[in-house]
Short mmCIF file of C-alpha atoms in Angstrom, two decimals:
data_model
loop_
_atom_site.label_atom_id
_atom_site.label_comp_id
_atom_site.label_asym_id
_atom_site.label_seq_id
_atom_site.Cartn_x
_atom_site.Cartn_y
_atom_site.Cartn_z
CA UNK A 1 0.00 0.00 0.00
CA UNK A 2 3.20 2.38 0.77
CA UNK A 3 4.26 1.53 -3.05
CA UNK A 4 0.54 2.16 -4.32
CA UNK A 5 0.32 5.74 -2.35
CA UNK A 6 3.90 7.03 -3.05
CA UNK A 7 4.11 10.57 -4.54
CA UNK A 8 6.50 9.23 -7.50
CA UNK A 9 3.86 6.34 -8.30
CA UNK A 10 1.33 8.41 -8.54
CA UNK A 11 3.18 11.17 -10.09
CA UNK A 12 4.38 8.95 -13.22
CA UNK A 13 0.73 7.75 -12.99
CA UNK A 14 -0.27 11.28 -13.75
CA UNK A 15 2.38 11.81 -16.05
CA UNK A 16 1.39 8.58 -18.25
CA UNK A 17 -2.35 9.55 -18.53
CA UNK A 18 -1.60 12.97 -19.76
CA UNK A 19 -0.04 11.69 -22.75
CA UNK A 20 -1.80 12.18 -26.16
CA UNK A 21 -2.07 9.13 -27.38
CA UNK A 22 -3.17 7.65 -24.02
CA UNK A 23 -5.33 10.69 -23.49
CA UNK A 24 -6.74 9.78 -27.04
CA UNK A 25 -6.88 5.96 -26.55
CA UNK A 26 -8.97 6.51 -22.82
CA UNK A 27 -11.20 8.99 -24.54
CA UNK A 28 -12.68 6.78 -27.70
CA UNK A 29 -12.67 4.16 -25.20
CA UNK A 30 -14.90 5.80 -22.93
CA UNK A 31 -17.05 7.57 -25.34
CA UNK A 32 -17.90 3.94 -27.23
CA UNK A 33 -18.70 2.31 -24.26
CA UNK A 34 -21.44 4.82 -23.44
CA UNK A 35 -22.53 5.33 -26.83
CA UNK A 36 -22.62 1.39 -26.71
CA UNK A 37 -24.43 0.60 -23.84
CA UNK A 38 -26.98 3.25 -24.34
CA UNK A 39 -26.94 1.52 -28.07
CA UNK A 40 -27.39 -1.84 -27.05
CA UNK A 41 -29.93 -1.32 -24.07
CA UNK A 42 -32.72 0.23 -26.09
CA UNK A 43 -32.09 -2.80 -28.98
CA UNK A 44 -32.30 -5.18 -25.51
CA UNK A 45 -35.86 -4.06 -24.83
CA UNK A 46 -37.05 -3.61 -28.13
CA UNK A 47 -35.87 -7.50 -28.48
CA UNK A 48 -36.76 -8.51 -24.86
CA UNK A 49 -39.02 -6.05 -23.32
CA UNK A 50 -42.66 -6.25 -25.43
CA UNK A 51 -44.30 -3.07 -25.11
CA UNK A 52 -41.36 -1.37 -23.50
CA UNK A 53 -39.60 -1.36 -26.07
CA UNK A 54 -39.46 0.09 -29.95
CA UNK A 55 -37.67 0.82 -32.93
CA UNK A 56 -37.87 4.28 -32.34
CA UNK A 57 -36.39 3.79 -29.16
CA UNK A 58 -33.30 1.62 -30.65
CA UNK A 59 -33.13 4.65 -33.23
CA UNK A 60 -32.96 7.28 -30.17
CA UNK A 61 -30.47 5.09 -28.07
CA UNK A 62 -28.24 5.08 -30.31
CA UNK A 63 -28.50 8.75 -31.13
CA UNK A 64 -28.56 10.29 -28.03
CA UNK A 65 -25.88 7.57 -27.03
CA UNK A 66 -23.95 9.24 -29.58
CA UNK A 67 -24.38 12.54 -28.25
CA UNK A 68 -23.48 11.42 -24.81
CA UNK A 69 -20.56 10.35 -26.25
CA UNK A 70 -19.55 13.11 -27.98
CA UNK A 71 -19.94 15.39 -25.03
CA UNK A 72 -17.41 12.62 -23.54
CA UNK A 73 -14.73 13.07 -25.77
CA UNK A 74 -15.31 15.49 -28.28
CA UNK A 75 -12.48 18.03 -27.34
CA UNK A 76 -9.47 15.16 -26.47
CA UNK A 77 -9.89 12.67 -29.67
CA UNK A 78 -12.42 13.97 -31.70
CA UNK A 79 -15.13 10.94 -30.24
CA UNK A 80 -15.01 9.19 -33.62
CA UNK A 81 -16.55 5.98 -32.01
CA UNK A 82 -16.17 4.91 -35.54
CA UNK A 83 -13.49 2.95 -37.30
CA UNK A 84 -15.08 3.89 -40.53
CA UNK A 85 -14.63 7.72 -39.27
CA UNK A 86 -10.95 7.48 -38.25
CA UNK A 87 -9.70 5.58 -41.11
CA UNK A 88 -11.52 8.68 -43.44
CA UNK A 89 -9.83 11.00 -41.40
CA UNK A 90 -6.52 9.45 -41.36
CA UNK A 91 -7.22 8.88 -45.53
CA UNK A 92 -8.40 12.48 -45.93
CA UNK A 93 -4.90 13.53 -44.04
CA UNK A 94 -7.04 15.01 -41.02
CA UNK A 95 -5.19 12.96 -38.77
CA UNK A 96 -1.97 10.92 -38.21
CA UNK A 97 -2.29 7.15 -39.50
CA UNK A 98 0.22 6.42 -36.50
CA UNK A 99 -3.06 7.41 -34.34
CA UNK A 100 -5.04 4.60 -36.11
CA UNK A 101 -4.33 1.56 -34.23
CA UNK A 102 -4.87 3.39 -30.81
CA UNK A 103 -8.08 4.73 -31.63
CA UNK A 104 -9.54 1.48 -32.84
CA UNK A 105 -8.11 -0.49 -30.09
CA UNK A 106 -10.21 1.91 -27.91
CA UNK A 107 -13.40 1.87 -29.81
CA UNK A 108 -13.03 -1.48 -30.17
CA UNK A 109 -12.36 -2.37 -26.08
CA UNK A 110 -15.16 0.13 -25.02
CA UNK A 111 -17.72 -1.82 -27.47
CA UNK A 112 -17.02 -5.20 -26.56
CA UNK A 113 -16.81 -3.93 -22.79
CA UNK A 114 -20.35 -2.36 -23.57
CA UNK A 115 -21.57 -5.50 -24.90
CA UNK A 116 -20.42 -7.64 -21.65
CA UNK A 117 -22.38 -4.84 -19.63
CA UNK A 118 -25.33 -5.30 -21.78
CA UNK A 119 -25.28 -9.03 -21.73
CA UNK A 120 -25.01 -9.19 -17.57
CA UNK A 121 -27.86 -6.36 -17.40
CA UNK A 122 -30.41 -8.31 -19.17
CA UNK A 123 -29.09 -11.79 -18.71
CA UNK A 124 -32.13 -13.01 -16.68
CA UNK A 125 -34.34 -11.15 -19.53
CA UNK A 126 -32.66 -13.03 -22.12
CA UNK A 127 -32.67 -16.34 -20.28
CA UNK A 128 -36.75 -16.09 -19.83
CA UNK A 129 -37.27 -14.75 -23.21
CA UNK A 130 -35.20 -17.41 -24.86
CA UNK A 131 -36.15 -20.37 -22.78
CA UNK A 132 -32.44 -21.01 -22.19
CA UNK A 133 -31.30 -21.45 -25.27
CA UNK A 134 -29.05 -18.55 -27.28
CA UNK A 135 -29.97 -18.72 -30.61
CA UNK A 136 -28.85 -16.74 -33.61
CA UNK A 137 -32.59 -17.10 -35.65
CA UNK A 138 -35.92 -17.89 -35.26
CA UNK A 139 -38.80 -16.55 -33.57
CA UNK A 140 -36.37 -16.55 -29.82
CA UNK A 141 -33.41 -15.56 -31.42
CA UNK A 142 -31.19 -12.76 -29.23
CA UNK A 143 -28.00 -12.41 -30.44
CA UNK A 144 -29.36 -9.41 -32.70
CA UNK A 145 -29.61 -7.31 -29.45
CA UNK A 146 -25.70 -7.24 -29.91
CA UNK A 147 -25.03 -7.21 -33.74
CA UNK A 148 -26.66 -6.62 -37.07
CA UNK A 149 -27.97 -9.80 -39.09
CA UNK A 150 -29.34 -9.39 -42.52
CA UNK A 151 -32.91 -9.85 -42.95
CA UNK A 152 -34.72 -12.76 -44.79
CA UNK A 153 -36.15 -10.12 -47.52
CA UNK A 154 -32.56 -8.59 -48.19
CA UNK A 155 -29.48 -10.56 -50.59
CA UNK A 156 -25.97 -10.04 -49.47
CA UNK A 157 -24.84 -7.62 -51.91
CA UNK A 158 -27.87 -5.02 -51.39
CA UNK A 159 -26.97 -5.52 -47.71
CA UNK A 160 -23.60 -4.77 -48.38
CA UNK A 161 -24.69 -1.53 -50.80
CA UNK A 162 -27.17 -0.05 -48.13
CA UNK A 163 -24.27 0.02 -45.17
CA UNK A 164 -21.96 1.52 -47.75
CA UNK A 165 -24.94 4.32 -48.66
CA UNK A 166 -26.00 4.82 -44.57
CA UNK A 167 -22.31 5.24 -43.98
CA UNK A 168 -22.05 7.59 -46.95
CA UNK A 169 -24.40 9.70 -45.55
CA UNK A 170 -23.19 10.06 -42.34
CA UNK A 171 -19.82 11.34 -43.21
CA UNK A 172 -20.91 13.51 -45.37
CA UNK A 173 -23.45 14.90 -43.09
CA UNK A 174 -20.59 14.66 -40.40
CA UNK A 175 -18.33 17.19 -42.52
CA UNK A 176 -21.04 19.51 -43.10
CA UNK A 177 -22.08 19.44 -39.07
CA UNK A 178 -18.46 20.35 -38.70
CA UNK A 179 -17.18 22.72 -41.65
CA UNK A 180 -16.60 26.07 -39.93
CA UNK A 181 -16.38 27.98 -43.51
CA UNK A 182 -19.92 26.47 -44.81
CA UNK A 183 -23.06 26.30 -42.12
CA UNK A 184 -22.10 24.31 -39.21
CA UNK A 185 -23.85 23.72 -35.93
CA UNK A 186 -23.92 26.40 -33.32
CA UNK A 187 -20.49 25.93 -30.95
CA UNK A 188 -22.04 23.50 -28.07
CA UNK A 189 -24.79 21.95 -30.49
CA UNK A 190 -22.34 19.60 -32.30
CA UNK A 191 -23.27 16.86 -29.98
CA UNK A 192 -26.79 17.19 -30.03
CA UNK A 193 -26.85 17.76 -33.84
CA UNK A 194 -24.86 14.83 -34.87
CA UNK A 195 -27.34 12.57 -32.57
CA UNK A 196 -30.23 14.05 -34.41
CA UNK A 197 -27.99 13.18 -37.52
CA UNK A 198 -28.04 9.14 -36.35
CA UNK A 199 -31.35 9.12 -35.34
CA UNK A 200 -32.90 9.96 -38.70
CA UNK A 201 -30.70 7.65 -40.10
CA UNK A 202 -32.08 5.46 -38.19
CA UNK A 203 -35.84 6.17 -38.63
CA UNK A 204 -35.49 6.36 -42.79
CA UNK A 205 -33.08 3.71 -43.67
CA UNK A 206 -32.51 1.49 -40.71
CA UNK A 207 -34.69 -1.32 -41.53
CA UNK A 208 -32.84 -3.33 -44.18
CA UNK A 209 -29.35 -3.89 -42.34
CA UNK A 210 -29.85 -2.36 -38.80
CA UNK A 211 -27.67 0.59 -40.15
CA UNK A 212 -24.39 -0.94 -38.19
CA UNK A 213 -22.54 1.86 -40.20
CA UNK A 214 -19.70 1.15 -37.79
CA UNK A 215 -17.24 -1.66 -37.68
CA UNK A 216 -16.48 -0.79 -34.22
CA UNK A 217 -20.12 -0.67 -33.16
CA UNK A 218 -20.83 -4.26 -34.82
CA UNK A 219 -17.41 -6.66 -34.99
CA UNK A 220 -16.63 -6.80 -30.97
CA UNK A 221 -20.39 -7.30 -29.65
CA UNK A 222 -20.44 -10.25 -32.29
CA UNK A 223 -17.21 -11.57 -31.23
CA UNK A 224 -18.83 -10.75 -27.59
CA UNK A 225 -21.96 -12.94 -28.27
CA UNK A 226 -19.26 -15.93 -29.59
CA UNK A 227 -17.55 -16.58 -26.88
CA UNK A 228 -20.50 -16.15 -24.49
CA UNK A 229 -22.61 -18.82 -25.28
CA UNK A 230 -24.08 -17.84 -28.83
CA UNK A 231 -21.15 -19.97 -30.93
CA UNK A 232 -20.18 -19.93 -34.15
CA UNK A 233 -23.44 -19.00 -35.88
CA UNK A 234 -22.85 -15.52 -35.20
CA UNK A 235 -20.88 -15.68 -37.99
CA UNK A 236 -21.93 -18.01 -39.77
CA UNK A 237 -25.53 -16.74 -40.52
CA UNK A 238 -26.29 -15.70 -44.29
CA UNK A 239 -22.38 -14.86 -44.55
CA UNK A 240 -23.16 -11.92 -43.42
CA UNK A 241 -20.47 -10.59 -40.50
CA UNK A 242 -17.87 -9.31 -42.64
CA UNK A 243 -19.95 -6.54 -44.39
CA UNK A 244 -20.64 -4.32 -41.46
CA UNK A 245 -16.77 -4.45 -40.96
CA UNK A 246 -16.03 -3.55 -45.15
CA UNK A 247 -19.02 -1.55 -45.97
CA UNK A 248 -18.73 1.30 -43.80
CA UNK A 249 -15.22 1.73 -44.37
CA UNK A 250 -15.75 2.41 -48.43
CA UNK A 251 -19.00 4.25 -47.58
CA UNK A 252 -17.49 6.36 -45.00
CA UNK A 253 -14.30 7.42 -47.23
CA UNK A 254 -16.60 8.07 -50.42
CA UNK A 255 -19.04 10.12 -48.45
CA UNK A 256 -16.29 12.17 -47.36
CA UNK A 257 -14.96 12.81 -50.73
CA UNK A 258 -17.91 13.64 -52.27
CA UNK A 259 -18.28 16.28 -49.67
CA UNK A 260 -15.00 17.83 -50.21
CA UNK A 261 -15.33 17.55 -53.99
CA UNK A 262 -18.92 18.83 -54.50
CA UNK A 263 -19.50 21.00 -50.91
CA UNK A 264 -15.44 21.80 -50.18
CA UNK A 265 -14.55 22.93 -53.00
CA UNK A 266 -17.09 25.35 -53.76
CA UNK A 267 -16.61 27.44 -50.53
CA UNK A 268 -14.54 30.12 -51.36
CA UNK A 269 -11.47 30.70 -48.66
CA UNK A 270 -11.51 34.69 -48.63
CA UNK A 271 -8.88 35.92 -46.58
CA UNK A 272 -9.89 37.50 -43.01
CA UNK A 273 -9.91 40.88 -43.16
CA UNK A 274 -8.70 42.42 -39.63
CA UNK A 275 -8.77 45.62 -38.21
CA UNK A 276 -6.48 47.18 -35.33
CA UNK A 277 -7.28 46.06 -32.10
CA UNK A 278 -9.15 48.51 -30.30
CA UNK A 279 -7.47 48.59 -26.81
CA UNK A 280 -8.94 51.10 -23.66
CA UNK A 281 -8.37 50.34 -19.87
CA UNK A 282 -11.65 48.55 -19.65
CA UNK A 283 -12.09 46.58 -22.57
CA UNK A 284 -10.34 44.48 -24.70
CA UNK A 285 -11.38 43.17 -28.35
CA UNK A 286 -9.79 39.78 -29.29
CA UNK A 287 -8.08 39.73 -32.97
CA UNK A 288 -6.97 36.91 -35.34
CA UNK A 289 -3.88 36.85 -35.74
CA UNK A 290 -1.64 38.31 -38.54
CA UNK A 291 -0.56 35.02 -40.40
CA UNK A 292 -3.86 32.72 -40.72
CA UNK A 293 -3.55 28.58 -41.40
CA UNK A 294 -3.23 27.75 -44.84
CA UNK A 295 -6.49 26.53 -45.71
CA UNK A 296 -5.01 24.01 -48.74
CA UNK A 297 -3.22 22.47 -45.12
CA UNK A 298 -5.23 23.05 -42.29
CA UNK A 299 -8.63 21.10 -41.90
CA UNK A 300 -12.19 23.40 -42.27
CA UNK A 301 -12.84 21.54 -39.59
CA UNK A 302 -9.87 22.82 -36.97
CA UNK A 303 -11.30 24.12 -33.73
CA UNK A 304 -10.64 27.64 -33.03
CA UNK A 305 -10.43 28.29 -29.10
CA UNK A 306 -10.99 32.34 -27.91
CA UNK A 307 -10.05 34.08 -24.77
CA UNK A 308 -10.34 37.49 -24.16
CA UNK A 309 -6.58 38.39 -25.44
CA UNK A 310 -5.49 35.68 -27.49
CA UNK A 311 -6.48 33.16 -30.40
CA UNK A 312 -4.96 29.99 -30.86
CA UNK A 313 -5.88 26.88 -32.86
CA UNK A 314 -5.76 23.88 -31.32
CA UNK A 315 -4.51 21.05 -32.84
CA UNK A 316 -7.78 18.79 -32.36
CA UNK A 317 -9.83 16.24 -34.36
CA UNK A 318 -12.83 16.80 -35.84
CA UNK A 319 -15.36 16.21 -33.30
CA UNK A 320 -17.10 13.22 -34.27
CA UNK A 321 -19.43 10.31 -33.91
CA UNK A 322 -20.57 6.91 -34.55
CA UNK A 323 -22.78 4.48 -34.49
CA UNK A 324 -25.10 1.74 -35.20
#
């Protein structure tokens, strides 16, 4: 206990978590286990709870789950909760492909973490809904509380072309939430706007796939359901595991192009014009400074802090999402 409560232990504790890239790995990690368990909880009594639960309220778990968990991280890594989302970034150039691997090793821990929650929450529910026996389909199945199956209606490939589309949609929708030089949300609304942005996702085109748009939201919970008593069906069924893994990553990268291409591209980057700062003993009026960020390097999407004196960018991600 001496060793656990010694000022250098604790010190080079400090010291470690105020790293960047641990800073960055705790943050997705926290932000996609809320998102997650929020997420999975209202699919848990839409599956499980009869009348207490709806598809509606899956839609608004997830969103709101997402805007919890942008409030959670949005300012340290961005709160991509989205391997689809960081791998566009890191693509795009918005952030360092050396990050990659420690943000999806967070996303990825908080979701299956999330899942496990889920799973010991409900685990009488699902043992009197299911009679006992974890099944994959048919009329008792469960495991679909944790990932997305493909419905009996739907083929492979139009499965595969929907979560490329919902994923499309998101990022573009994402960089257009977030683009300071076009019409983004109000400073302190991101959060709440890009849950809105999942949730009608969710209400218009969530039906055919479950819109998983989110490798990290749908690989771990499957692996989850695996090892927990579910087996080897979970990936077995209709072939159908791997496409919420590949889909959102192509969907997610062409959305984001498209927006650059058709939205970017059209904004014209005038140069600030800026005017003395008018100083008096009472009051001061903040200016930009003299030599602004290249636009052709910097991101749009580059938070801007302000205090009363001084102007600084800070070097941050774009603040981000993701979700079923």
């Amino acid at each position: 206990s001496k060793m656990v409560s010694s000022p250098t232990v604790i010190t080079r504790m400090q010291a470690i978590m105020q790293k960047e890239m641990v800073r960055e790995f705790l943050a997705e990690f926290m932000s996609t286990y809320v998102m997650m368990v929020f997420g999975l909880g209202s699919v848990a009594h839409m599956v499980l709870g009869g009348k207490l639960g709806s598809f509606l309220g899956v839609n608004l778990g997830f969103g709101f789950g997402v805007t919890m968990g942008v409030h959670m991280a949005g300012n340290i890594s961005g709160a991509h909760m989205n391997a689809a989302l960081t791998f566009t970034n890191c693509a795009l150039g918005r952030m360092s492909w050396k990050k990659f691997p420690v943000y999806i090793l967070g996303q990825f821990l908080g979701s299956f973490l999330a899942a496990a929650t889920i799973y010991c929450l409900f685990y009488t529910a699902i043992i009197e809904f299911s009679g006992g026996r974890l099944t994959v389909t048919g009329p008792k199945a469960t495991a679909s509380i944790f990932a997305t199956y493909l419905p009996d209606h739907s083929t492979l490939w139009r499965g595969f072309l929907d979560e490329v589309l919902v994923t499309g949609l998101l990022q573009l929708c994402l960089f257009a939430i977030t683009d300071k030089e076009n019409n983004p949300a109000l400073q302190g609304t991101q959060a709440l706007v890009i849950g809105i942005l999942v949730v009608v996702i969710g209400i218009s085109l969530g039906m055919n796939t479950g819109y998983a748009m989110n490798p990290s939201r749908d690989l771990p919970p499957r692996f989850f359901t695996y090892i927990a008593g579910w087996g080897i069906q979970v990936f077995r069924a209709r072939d159908w595991w791997w496409v919420p893994v590949v889909a959102p990553f192509l969907g997610a990268y062409l959305g984001g192009i498209i927006y650059l291409v058709f939205i970017g591209s059209t904004i014209t980057r005038r140069p600030h014009i800026l005017e003395d700062s008018m100083m008096s003993e009472d009051r001061r009026i903040p200016v930009l400074p003299k030599t602004m960020p290249n636009p052709a390097t910097t991101s749009p999407l580059t938070p801007v802090s302000v205090s009363p004196t001084v102007r600084t960018v800070a070097p941050l991600s774009d603040p981000i999402l993701l979700e079923q």
